[in-house]
Structures are given as C-alpha cells and as structure tokens.
Backbone as JSON, one array per atom type, in Angstrom:
{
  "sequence": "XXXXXXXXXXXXXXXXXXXXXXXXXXXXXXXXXXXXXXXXXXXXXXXXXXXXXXXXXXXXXXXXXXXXXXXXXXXXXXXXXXXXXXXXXXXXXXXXXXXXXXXXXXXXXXXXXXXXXXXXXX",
  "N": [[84.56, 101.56, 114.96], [86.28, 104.57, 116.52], [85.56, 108.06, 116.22], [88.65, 110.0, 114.6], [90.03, 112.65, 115.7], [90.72, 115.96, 114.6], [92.12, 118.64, 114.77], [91.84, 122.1, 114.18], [91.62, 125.14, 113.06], [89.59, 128.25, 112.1], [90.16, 129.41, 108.74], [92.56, 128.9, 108.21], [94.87, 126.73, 105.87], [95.77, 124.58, 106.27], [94.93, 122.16, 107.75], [92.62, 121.78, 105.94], [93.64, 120.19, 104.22], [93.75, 117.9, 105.86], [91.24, 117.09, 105.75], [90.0, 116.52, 103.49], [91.53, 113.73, 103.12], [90.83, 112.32, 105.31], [88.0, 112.44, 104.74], [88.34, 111.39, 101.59], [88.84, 108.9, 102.66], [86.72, 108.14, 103.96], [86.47, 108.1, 106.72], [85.28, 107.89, 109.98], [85.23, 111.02, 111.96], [85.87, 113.99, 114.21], [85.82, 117.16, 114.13], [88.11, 119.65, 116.63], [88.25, 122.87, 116.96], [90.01, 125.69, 117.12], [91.54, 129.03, 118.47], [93.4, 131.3, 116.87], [96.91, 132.26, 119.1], [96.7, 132.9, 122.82], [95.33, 131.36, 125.93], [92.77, 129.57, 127.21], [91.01, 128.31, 124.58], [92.96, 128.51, 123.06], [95.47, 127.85, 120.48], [98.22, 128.6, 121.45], [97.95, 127.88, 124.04], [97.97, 125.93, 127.2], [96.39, 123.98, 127.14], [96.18, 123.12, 124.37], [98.47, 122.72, 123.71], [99.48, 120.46, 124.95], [99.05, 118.7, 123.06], [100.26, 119.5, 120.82], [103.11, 120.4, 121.21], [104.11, 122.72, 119.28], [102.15, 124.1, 119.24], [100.71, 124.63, 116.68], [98.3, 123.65, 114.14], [97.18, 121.61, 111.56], [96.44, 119.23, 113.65], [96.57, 115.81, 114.75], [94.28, 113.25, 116.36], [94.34, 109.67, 117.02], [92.05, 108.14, 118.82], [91.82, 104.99, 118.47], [94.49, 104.0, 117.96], [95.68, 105.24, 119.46], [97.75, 106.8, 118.8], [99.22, 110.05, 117.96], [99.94, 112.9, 115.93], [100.86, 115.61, 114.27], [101.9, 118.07, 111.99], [101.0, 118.56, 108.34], [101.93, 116.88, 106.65], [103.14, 114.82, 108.23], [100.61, 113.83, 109.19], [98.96, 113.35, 106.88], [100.79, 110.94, 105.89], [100.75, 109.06, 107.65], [97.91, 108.63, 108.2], [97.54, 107.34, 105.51], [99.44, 105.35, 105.74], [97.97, 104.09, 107.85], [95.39, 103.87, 107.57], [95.01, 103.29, 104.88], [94.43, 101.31, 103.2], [93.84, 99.56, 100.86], [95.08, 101.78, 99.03], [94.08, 103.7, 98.05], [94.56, 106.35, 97.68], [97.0, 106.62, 97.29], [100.61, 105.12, 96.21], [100.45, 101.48, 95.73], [101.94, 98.69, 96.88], [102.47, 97.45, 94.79], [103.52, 99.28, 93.09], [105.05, 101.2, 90.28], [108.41, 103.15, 90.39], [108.16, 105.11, 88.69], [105.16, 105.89, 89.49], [105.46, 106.0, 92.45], [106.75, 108.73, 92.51], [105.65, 110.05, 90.82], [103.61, 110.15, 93.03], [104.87, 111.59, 94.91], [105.92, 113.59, 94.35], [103.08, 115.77, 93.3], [102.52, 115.19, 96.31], [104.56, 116.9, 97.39], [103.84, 119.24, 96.23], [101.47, 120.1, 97.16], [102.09, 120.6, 99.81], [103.89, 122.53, 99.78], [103.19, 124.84, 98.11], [100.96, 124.88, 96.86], [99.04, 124.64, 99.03], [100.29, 126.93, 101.16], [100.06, 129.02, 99.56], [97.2, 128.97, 98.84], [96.64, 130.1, 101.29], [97.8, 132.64, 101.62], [95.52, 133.91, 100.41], [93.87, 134.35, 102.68]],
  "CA": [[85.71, 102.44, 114.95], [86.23, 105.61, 117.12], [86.19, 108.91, 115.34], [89.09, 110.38, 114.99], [90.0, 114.02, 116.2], [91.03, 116.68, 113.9], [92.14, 119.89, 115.37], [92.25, 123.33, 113.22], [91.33, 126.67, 113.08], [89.12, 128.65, 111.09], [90.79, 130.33, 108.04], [94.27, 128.49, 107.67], [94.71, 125.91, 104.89], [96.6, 122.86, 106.14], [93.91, 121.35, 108.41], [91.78, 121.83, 105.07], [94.52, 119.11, 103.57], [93.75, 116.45, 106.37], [89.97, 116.85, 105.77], [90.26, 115.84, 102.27], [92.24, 112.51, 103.32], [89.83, 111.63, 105.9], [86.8, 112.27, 103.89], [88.76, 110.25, 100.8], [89.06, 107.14, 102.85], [85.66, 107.55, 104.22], [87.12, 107.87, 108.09], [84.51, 108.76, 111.36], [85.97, 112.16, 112.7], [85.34, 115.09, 114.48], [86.68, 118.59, 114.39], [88.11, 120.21, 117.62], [88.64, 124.28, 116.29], [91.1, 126.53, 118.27], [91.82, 130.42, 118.11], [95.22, 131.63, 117.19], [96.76, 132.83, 120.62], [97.13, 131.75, 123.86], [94.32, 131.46, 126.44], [92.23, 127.93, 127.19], [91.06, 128.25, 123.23], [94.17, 128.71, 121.89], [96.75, 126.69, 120.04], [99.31, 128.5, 122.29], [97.43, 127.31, 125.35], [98.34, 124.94, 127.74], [95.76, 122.22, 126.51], [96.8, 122.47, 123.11], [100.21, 122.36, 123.49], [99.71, 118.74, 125.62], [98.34, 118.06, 122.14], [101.28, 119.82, 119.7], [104.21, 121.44, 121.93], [104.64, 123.41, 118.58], [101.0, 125.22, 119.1], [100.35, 124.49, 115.53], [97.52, 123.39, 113.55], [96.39, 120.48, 111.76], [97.05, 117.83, 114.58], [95.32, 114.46, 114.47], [94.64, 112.26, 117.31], [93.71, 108.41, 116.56], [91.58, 106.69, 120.02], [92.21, 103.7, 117.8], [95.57, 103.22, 118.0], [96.39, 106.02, 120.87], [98.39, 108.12, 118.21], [99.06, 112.08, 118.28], [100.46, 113.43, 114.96], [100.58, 117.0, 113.81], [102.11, 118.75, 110.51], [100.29, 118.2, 107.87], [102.95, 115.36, 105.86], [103.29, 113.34, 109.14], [99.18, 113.36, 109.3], [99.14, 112.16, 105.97], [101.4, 110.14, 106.03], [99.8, 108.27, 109.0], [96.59, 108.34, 107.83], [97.61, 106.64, 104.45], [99.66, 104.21, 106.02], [97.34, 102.5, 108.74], [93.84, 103.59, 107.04], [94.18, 103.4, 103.04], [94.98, 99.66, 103.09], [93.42, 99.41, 99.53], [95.83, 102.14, 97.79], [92.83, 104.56, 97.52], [95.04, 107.47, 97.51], [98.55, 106.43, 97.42], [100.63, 104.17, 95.11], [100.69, 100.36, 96.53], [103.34, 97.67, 96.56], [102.82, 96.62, 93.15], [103.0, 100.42, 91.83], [106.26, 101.27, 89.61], [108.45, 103.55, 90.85], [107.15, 106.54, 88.3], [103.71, 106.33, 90.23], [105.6, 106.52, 93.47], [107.58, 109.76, 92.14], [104.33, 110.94, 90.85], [102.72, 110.73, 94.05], [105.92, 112.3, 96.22], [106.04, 115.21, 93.65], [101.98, 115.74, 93.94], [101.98, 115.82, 97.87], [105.13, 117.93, 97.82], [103.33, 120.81, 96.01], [100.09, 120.14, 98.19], [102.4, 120.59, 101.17], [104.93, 123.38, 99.91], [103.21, 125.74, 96.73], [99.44, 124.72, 96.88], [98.26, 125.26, 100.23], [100.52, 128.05, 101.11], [99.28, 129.91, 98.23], [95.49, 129.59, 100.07], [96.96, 130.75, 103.16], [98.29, 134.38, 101.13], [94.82, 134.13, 100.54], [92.8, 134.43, 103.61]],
  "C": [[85.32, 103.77, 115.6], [85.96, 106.79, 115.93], [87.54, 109.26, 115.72], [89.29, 111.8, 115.59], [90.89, 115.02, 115.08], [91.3, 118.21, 114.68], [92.36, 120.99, 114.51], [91.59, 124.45, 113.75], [90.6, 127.08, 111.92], [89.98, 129.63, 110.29], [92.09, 129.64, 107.21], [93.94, 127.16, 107.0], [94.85, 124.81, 105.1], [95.65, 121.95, 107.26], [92.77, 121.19, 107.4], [92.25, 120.08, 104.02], [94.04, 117.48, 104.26], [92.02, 116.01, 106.45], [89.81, 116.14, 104.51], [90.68, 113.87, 102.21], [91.01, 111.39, 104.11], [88.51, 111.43, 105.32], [86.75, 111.19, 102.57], [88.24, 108.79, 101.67], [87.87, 107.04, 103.34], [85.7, 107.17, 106.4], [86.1, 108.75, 108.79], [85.46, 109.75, 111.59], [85.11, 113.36, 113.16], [86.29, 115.86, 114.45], [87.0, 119.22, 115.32], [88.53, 122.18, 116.81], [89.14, 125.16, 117.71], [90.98, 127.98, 117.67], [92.71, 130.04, 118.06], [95.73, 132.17, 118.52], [97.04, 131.59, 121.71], [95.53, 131.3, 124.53], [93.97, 129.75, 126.38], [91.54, 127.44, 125.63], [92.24, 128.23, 122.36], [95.39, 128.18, 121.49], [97.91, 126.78, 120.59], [99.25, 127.98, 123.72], [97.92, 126.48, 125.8], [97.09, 123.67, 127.35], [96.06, 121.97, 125.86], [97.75, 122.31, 123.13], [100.18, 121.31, 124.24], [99.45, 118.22, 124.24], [99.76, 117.82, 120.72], [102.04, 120.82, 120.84], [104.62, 122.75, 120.79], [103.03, 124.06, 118.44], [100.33, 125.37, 117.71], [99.09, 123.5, 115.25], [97.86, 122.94, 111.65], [97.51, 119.53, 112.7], [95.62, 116.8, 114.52], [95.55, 113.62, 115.86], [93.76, 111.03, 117.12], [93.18, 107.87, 118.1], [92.2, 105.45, 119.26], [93.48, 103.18, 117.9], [96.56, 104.42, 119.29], [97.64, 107.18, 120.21], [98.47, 109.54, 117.96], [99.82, 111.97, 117.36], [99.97, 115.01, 114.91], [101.54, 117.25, 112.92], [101.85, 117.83, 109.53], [100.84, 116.94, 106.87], [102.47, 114.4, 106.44], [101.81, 113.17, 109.26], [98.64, 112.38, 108.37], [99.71, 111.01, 105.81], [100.84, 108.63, 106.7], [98.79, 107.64, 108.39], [96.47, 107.29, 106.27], [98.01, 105.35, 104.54], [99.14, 102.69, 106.89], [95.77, 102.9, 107.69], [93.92, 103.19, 105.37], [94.99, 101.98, 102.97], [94.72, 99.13, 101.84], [94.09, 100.1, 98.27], [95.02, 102.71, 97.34], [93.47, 105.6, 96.71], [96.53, 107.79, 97.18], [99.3, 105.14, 96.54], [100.88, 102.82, 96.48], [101.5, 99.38, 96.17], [103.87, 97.68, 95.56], [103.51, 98.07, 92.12], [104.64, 100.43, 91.06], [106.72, 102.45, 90.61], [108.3, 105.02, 90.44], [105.86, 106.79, 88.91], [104.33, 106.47, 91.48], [106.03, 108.13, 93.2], [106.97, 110.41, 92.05], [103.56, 111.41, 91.98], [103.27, 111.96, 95.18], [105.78, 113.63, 95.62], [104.21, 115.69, 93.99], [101.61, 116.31, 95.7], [103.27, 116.57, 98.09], [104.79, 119.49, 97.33], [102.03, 120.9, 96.08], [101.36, 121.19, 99.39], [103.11, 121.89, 101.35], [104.54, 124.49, 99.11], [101.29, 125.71, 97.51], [98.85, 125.45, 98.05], [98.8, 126.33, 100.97], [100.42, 129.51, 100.57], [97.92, 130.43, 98.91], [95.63, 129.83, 101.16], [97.16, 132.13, 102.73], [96.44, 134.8, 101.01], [93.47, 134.95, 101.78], [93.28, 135.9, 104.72]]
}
C-alpha cells in the first residue's frame, strides 16, 4: 500500500483530527505542511489550490484509489469507509441504531465544539 498524503499546517486543529484516524487504523502516510497565505508554500497558492480550490487545510490524497478529499467530515468519512473494514472506529452493519446516533453525535462535537475550541487556543 502507498502512503497516503496528508496536508496541514502547523498550529490549526482539524488536520490534527485526520491524524488520529489514520494512526487508529494503522494507515502508511505522509505529511505535506503549508503556510497560511499565498505564495508556492501556501494553501492560497496555486499548487494547493489544484489540491483544495477552497485553500483550506486538512486535505487527504489516496495514490490508492486516486482520491482528493478535504474538510475534515468528508476525510473521515472516506477514510472510515474504504480503510476501517473491521468497524475499528465506526459502528458496523450489525450495530443498532443507538451506536450509530452515538457515533454521529461524537464526530459532530469533534467536528463543530471540540476542535474549534483548540483552534481559540493556538
């Protein structure tokens, strides 16, 4: 398996979210790190924006299946649905639909309370 590609920045929280996921499942990756800004470093740049037209950070890119994702849901998302084939992290077929509910509530105050919180931070 390829690694995949991780793109973030130092400081901001939500590329901190898709390290967690990948490290869970145990997934090859590397980190690409950007400045804020424009310039050939910078997430407003013309490289990164071939990457995310929205200049934002965490974006994921899979060799493996040729996929480009970015905000941090649809990464998850992704990443749960083709890599956690075992239900590491996420409820699976069999689960009821209180463990799905559990999990939607969970990654909506990762996505909306939690990690915005460590962003007031930094």
């Amino acid at each position: 398996m390829k690694p995949l590609i991780l793109h973030g920045h130092y400081g901001g929280p939500n590329p901190y979210k898709i390290n967690l996921i990948l490290e869970n499942l145990n997934l090859p990756y590397e980190e690409k790190f950007w400045v804020l800004g424009e310039g050939s470093k910078g997430v407003k740049g013309p490289e990164f924006l071939k990457i995310n037209e929205n200049g934002r950070v965490p974006a994921l890119e899979d060799p493996n299946t040729g996929i480009v994702s970015w905000e941090s849901q649809a990464v998850i998302n992704y990443l749960l649905r083709v890599y956690d084939k075992s239900y590491t992290l996420c409820p699976g077929p069999d689960a009821s639909e209180q463990d799905r509910v559990d999990y939607d509530k969970w990654i909506a105050f990762l996505i909306t309370t939690f990690a915005p919180m460590m962003g007031q931070r930094n």
